[in-house]
PDB file of C-alpha atoms in Angstrom:
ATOM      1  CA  UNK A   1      20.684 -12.994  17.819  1.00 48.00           C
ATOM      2  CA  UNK A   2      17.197 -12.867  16.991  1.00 62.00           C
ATOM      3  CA  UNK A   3      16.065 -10.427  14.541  1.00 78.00           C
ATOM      4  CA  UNK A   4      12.541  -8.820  13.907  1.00 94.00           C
ATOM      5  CA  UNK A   5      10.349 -10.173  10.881  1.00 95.00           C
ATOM      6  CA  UNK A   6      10.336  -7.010   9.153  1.00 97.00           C
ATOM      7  CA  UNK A   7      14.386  -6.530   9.471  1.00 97.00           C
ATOM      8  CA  UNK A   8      15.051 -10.023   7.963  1.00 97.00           C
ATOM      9  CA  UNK A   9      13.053  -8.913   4.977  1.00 98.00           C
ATOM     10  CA  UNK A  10      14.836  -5.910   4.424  1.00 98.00           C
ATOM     11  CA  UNK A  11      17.623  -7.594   5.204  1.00 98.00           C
ATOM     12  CA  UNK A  12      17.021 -10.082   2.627  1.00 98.00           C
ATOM     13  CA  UNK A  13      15.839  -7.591  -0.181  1.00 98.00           C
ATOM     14  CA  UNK A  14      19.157  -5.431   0.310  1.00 98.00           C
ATOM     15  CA  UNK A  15      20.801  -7.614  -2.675  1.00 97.00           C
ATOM     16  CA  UNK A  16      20.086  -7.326  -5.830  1.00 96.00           C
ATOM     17  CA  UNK A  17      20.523 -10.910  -6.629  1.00 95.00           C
ATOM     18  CA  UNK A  18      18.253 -11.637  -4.329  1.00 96.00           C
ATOM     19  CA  UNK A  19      15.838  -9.329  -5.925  1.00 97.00           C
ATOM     20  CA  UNK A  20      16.339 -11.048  -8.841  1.00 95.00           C
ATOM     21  CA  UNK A  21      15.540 -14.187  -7.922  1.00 95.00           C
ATOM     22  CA  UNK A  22      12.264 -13.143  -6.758  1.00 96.00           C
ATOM     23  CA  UNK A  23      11.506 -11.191  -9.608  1.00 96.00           C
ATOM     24  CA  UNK A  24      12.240 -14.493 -11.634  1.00 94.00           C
ATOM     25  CA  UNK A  25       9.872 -16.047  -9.363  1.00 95.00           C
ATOM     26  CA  UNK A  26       7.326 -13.399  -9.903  1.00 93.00           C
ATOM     27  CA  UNK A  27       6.786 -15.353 -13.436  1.00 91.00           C
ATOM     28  CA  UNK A  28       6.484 -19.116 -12.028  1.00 91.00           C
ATOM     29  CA  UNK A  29       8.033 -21.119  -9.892  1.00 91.00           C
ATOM     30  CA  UNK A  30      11.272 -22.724 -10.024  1.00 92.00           C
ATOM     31  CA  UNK A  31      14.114 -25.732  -9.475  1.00 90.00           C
ATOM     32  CA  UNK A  32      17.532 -24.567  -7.779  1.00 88.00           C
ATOM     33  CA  UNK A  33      18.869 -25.482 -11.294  1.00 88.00           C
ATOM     34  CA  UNK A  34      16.616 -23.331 -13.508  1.00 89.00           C
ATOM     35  CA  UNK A  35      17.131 -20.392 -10.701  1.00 90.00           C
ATOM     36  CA  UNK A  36      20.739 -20.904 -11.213  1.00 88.00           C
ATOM     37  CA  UNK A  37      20.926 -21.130 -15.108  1.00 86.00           C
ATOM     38  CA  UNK A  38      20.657 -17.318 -16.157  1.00 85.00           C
ATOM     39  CA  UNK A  39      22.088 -15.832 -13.136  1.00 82.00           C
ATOM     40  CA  UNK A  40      25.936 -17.875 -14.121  1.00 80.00           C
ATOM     41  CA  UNK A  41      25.825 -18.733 -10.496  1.00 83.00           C
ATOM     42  CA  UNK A  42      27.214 -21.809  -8.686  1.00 86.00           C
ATOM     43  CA  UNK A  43      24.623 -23.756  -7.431  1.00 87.00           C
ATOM     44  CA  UNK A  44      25.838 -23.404  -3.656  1.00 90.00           C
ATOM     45  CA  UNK A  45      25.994 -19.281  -4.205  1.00 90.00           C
ATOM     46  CA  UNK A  46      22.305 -19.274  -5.285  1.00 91.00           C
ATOM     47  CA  UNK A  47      21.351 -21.913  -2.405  1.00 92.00           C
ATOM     48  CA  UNK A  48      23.051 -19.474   0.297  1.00 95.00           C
ATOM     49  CA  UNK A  49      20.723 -16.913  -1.381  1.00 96.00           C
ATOM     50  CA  UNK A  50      17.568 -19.082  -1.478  1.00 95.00           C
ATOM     51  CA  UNK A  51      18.300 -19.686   2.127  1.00 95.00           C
ATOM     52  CA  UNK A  52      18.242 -15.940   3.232  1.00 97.00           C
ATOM     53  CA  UNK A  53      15.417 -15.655   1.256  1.00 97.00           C
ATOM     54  CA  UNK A  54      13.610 -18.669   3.016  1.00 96.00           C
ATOM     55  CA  UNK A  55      14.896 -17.277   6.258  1.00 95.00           C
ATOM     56  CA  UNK A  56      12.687 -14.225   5.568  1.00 96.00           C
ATOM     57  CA  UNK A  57       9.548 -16.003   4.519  1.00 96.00           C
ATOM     58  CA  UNK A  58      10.130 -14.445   1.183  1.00 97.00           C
ATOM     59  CA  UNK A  59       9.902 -17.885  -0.237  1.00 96.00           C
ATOM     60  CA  UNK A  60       8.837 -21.205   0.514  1.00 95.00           C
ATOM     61  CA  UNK A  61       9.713 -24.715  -1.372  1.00 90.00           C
ATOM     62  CA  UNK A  62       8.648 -27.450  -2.252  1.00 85.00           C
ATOM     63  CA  UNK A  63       8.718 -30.588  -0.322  1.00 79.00           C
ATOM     64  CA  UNK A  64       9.305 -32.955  -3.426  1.00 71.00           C
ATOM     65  CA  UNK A  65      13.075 -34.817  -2.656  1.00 60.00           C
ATOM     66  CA  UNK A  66      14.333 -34.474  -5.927  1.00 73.00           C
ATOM     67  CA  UNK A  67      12.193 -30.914  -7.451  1.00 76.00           C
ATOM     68  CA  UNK A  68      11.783 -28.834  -4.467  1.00 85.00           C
ATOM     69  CA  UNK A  69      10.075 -25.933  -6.435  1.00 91.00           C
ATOM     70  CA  UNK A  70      10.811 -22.530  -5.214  1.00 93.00           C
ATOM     71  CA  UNK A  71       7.970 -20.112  -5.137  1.00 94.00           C
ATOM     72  CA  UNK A  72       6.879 -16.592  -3.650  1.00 95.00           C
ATOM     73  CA  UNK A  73       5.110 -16.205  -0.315  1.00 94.00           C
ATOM     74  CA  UNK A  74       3.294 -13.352   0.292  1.00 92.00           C
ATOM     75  CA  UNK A  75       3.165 -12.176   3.304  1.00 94.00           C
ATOM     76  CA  UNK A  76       6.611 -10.494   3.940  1.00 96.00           C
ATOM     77  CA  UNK A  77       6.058  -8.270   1.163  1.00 96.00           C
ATOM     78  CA  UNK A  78       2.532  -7.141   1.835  1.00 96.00           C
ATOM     79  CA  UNK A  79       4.079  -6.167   5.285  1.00 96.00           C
ATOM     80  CA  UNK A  80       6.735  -4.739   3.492  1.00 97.00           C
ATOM     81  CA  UNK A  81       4.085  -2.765   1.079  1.00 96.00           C
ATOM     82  CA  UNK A  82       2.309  -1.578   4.235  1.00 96.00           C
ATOM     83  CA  UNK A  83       5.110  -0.335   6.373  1.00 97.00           C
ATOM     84  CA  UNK A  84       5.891   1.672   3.526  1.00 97.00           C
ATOM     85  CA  UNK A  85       2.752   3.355   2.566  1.00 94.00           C
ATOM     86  CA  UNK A  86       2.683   4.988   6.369  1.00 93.00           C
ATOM     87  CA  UNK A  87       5.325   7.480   4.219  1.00 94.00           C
ATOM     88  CA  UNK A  88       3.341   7.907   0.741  1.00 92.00           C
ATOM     89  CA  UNK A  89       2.682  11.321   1.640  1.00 89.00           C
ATOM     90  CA  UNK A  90       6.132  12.385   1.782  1.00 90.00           C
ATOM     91  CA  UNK A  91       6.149  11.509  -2.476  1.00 87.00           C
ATOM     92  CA  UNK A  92       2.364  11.764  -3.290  1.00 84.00           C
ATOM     93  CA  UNK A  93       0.993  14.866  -3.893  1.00 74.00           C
ATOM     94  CA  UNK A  94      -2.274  14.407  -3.994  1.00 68.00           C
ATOM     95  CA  UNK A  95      -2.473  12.205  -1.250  1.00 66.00           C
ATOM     96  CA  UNK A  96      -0.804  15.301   1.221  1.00 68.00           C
ATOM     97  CA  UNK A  97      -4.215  17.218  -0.370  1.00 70.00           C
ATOM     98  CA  UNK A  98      -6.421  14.209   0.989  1.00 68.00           C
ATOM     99  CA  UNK A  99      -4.908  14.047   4.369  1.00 70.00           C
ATOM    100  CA  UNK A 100      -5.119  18.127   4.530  1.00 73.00           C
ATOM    101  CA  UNK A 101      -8.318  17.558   3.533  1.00 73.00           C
ATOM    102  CA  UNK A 102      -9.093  14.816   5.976  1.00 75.00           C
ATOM    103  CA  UNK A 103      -7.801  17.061   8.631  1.00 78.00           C
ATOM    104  CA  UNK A 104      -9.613  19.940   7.679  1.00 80.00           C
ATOM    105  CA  UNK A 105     -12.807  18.045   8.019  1.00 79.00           C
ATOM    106  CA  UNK A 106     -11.444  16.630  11.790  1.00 80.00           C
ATOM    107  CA  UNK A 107     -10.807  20.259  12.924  1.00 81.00           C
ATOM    108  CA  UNK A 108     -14.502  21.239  11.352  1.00 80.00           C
ATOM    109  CA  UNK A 109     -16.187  18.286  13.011  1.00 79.00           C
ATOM    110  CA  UNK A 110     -14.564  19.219  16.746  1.00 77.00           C
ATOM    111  CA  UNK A 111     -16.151  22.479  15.810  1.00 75.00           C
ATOM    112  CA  UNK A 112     -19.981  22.083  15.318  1.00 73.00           C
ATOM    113  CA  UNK A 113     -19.065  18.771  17.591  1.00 61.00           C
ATOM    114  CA  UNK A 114     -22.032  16.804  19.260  1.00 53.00           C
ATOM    115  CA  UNK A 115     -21.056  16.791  23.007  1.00 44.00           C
TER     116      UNK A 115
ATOM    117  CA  UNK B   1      32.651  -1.729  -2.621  1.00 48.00           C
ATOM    118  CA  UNK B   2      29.541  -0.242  -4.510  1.00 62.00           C
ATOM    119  CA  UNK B   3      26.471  -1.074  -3.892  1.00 78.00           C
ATOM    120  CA  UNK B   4      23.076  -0.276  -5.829  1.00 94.00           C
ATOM    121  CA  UNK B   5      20.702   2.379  -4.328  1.00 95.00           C
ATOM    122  CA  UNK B   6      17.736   0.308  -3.480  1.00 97.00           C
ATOM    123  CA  UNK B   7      20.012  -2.088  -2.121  1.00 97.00           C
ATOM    124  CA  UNK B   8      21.407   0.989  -0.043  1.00 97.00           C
ATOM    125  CA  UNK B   9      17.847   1.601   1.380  1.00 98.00           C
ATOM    126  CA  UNK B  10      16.510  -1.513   1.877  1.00 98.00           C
ATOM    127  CA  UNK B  11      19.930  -2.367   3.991  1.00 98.00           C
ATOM    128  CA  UNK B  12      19.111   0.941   5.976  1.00 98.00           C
ATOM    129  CA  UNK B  13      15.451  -0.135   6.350  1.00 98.00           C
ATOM    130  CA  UNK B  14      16.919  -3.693   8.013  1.00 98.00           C
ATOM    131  CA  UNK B  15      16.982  -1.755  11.563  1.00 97.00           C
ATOM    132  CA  UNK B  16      13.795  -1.404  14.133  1.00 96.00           C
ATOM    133  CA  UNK B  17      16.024   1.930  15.672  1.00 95.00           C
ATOM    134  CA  UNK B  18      16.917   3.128  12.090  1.00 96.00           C
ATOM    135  CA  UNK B  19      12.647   2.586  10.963  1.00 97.00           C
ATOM    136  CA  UNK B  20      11.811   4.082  13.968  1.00 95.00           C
ATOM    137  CA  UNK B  21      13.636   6.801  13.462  1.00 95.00           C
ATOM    138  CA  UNK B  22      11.853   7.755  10.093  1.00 96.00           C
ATOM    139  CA  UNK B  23       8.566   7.022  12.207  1.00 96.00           C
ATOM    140  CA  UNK B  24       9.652   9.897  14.508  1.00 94.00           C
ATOM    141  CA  UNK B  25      10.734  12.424  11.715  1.00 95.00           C
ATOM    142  CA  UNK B  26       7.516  11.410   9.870  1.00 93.00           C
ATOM    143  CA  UNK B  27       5.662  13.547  12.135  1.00 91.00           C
ATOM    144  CA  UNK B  28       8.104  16.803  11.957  1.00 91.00           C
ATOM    145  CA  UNK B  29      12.052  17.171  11.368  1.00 91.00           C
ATOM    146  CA  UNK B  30      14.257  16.666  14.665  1.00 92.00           C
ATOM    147  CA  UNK B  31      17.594  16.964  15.850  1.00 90.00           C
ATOM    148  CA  UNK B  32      20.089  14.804  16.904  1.00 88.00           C
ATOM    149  CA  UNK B  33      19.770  15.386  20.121  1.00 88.00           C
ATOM    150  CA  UNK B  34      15.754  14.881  20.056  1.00 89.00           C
ATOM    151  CA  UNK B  35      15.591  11.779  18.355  1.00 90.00           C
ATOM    152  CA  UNK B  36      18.665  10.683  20.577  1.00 88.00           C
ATOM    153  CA  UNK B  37      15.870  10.928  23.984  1.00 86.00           C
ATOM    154  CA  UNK B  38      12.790   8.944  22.784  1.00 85.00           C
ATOM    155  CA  UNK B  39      15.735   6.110  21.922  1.00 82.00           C
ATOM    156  CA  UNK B  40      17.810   6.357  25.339  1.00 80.00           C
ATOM    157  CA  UNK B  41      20.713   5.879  23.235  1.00 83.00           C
ATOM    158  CA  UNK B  42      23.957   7.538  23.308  1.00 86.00           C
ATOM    159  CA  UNK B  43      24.601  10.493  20.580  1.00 87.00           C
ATOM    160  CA  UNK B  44      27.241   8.490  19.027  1.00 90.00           C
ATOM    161  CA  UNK B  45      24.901   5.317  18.893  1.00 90.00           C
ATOM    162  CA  UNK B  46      22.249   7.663  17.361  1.00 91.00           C
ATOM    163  CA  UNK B  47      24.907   9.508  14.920  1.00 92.00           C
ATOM    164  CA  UNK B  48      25.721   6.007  13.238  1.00 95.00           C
ATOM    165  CA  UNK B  49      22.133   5.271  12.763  1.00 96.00           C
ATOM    166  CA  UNK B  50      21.788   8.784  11.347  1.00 95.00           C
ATOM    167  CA  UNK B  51      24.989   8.234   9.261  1.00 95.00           C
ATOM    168  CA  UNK B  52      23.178   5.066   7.279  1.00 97.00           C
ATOM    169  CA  UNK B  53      20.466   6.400   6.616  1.00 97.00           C
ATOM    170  CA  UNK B  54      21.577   9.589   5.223  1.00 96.00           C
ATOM    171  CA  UNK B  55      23.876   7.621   2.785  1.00 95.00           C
ATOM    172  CA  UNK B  56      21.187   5.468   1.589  1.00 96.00           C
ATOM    173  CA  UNK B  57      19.264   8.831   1.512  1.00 96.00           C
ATOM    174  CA  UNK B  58      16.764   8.428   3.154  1.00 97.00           C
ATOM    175  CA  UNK B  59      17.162  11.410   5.397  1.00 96.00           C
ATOM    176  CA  UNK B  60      19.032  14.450   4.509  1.00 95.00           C
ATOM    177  CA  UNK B  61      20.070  16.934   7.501  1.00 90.00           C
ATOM    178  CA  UNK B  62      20.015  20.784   7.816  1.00 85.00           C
ATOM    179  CA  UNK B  63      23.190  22.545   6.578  1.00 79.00           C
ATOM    180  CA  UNK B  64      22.806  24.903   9.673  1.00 71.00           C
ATOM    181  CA  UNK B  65      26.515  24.482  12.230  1.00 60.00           C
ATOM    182  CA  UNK B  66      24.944  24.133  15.844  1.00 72.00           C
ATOM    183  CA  UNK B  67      21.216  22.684  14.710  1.00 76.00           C
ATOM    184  CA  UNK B  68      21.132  20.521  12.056  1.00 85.00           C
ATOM    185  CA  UNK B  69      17.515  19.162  12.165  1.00 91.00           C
ATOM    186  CA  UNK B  70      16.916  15.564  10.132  1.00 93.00           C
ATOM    187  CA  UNK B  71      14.301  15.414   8.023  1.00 94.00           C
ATOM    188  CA  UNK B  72      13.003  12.552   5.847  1.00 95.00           C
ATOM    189  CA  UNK B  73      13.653  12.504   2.172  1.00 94.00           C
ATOM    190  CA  UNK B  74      10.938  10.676   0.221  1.00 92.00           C
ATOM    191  CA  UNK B  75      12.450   9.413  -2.820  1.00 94.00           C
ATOM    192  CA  UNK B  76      14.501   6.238  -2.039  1.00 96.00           C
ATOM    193  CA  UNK B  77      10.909   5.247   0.358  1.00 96.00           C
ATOM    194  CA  UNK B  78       8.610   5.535  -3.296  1.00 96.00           C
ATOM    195  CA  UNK B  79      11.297   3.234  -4.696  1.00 96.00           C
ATOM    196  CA  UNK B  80      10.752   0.623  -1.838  1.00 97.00           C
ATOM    197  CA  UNK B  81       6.840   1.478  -2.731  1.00 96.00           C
ATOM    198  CA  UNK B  82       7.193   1.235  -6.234  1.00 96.00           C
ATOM    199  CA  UNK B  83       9.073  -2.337  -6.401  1.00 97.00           C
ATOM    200  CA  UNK B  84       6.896  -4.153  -3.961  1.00 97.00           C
ATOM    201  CA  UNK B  85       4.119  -3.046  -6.162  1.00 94.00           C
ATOM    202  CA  UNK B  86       5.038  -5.221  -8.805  1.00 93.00           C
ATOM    203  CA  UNK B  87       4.389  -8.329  -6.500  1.00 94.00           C
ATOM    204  CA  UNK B  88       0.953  -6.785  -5.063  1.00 92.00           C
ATOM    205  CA  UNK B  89      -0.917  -9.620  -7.299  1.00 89.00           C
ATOM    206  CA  UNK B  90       0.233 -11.832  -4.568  1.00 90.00           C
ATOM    207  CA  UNK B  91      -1.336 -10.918  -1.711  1.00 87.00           C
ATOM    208  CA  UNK B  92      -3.960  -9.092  -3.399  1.00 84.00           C
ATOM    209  CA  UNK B  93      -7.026 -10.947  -4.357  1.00 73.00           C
ATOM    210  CA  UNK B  94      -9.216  -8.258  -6.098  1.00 68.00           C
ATOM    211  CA  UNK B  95      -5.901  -7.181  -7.776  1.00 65.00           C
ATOM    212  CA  UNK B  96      -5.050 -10.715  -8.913  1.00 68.00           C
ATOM    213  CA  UNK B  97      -8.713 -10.732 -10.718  1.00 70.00           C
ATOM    214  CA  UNK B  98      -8.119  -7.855 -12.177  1.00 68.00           C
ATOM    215  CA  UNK B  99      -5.325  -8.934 -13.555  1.00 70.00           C
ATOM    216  CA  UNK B 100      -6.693 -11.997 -14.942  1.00 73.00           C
ATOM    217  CA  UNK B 101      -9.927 -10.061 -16.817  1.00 73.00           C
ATOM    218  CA  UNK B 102      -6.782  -8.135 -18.348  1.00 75.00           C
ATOM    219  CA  UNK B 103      -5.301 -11.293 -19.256  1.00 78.00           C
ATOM    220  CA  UNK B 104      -8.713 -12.293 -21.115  1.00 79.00           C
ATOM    221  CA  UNK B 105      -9.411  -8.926 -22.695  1.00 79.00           C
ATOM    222  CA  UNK B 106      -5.990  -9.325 -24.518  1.00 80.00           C
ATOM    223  CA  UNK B 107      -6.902 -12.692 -25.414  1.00 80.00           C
ATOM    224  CA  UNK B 108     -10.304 -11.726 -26.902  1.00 80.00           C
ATOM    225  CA  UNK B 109      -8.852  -8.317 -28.272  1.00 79.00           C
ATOM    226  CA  UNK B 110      -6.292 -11.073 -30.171  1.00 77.00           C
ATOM    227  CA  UNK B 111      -8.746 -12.975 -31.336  1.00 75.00           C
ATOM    228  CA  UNK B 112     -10.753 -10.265 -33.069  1.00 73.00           C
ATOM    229  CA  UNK B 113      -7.679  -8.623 -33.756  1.00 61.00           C
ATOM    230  CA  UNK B 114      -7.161  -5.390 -36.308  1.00 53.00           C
ATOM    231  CA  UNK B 115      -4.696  -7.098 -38.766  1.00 44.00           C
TER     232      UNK B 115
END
C-alpha cells in the first residue's frame, strides 16, 4: 500500500505519544534510552513509535552505532502548517475581513479594469 | 476505546478523500450527494468518510431530514494550526532569529536585572 506524504504525517501525529515524543524533541535531541525514560515505556514500544515517526520524515537519527540521536526534521510539519492555513479563515476573524477585503478590491479592479 | 481530540482529527486528516473533502466544503457547504460526484464514489463510501470526520468534528451536518448539507467546522483545524505552531522555529529561519534576539534580551534583561 503506498500512502501519500501528507497522510503518513497525520497518520503519525494521530497519537499522543507520538506527539510527545516530538514535543520532547522540540527541546534537544535525544538517545532511544533518554526518549524512553519519562514516558515508563519499554524500549521496543517507543522504537515502534520512533519508527512511525521516521516513516513520516517527522524525524531523522543519527548514524552513530551505539548513540543514534533522534532529532526533528522539518519539513513534514511545515507541510503540515501549510495545508492547514488554506482553512484559517474558517477560525480567524480578521483574516475573513482581509480576504473580503482582498475581494472587494478584485471586484473594484475588474471594474475601472485596463483592457 | 477513547481517544484524545486532536488525536481524533489528525487520524481524520490521514485521508487524501477525507482532506479533499474539507477542500470542497471550504468553498461552500454541500450535500452528500454533491460531494459524492466530484469523488465518483459510492454514497456509502462517501457516508463513512463523512462519518469520521464528523466525529473528530471537523464537519458538522444540517439537522434538516431530506438535505442535510456538510459544512466545515473550524475549531478542531485551529488546533492542528495552533500545535504545529509551536515547532514553526524549525523550518522558519526569520522566526528562529527572532527567537534567539529573545533569548539574548532575557539574558541582558537578567543581567541588569531589577532585584
Amino acid at each position: 500500500m503506498t500512502t501519500d506524504q501528507l497522510s503518513a504525517t497525520f497518520a503519525a501525529l494521530s497519537d499522543p505519544t507520538r506527539r510527545a515524543i516530538l514535543a520532547r524533541l522540540a527541546s534537544s535531541e535525544a538517545s532511544v534510552t533518554e526518549l524512553a525514560e519519562p514516558f515508563e515505556m519499554s524500549m521496543p514500544a517507543i522504537s515502534k513509535h520512533l519508527k512511525v515517526l521516521e516513516r513520516a520524515g517527522l524525524i531523522a537519527r543519527g548514524r552513530e552505532a551505539q548513540w543514534r540521536p533522534c532529532r526533528i526534521e522539518a519539513g513534514p510539519l511545515k507541510d503540515v502548517a501549510d495545508w492547514v492555513e488554506h482553512y484559517r479563515r474558517f477560525w480567524d476573524e480578521s483574516f475573513d475581513r482581509l480576504d473580503e477585503y482582498l475581494k472587494e478590491l478584485k471586484k473594484k479592479e475588474k471594474k475601472h479594469g485596463h483592457k
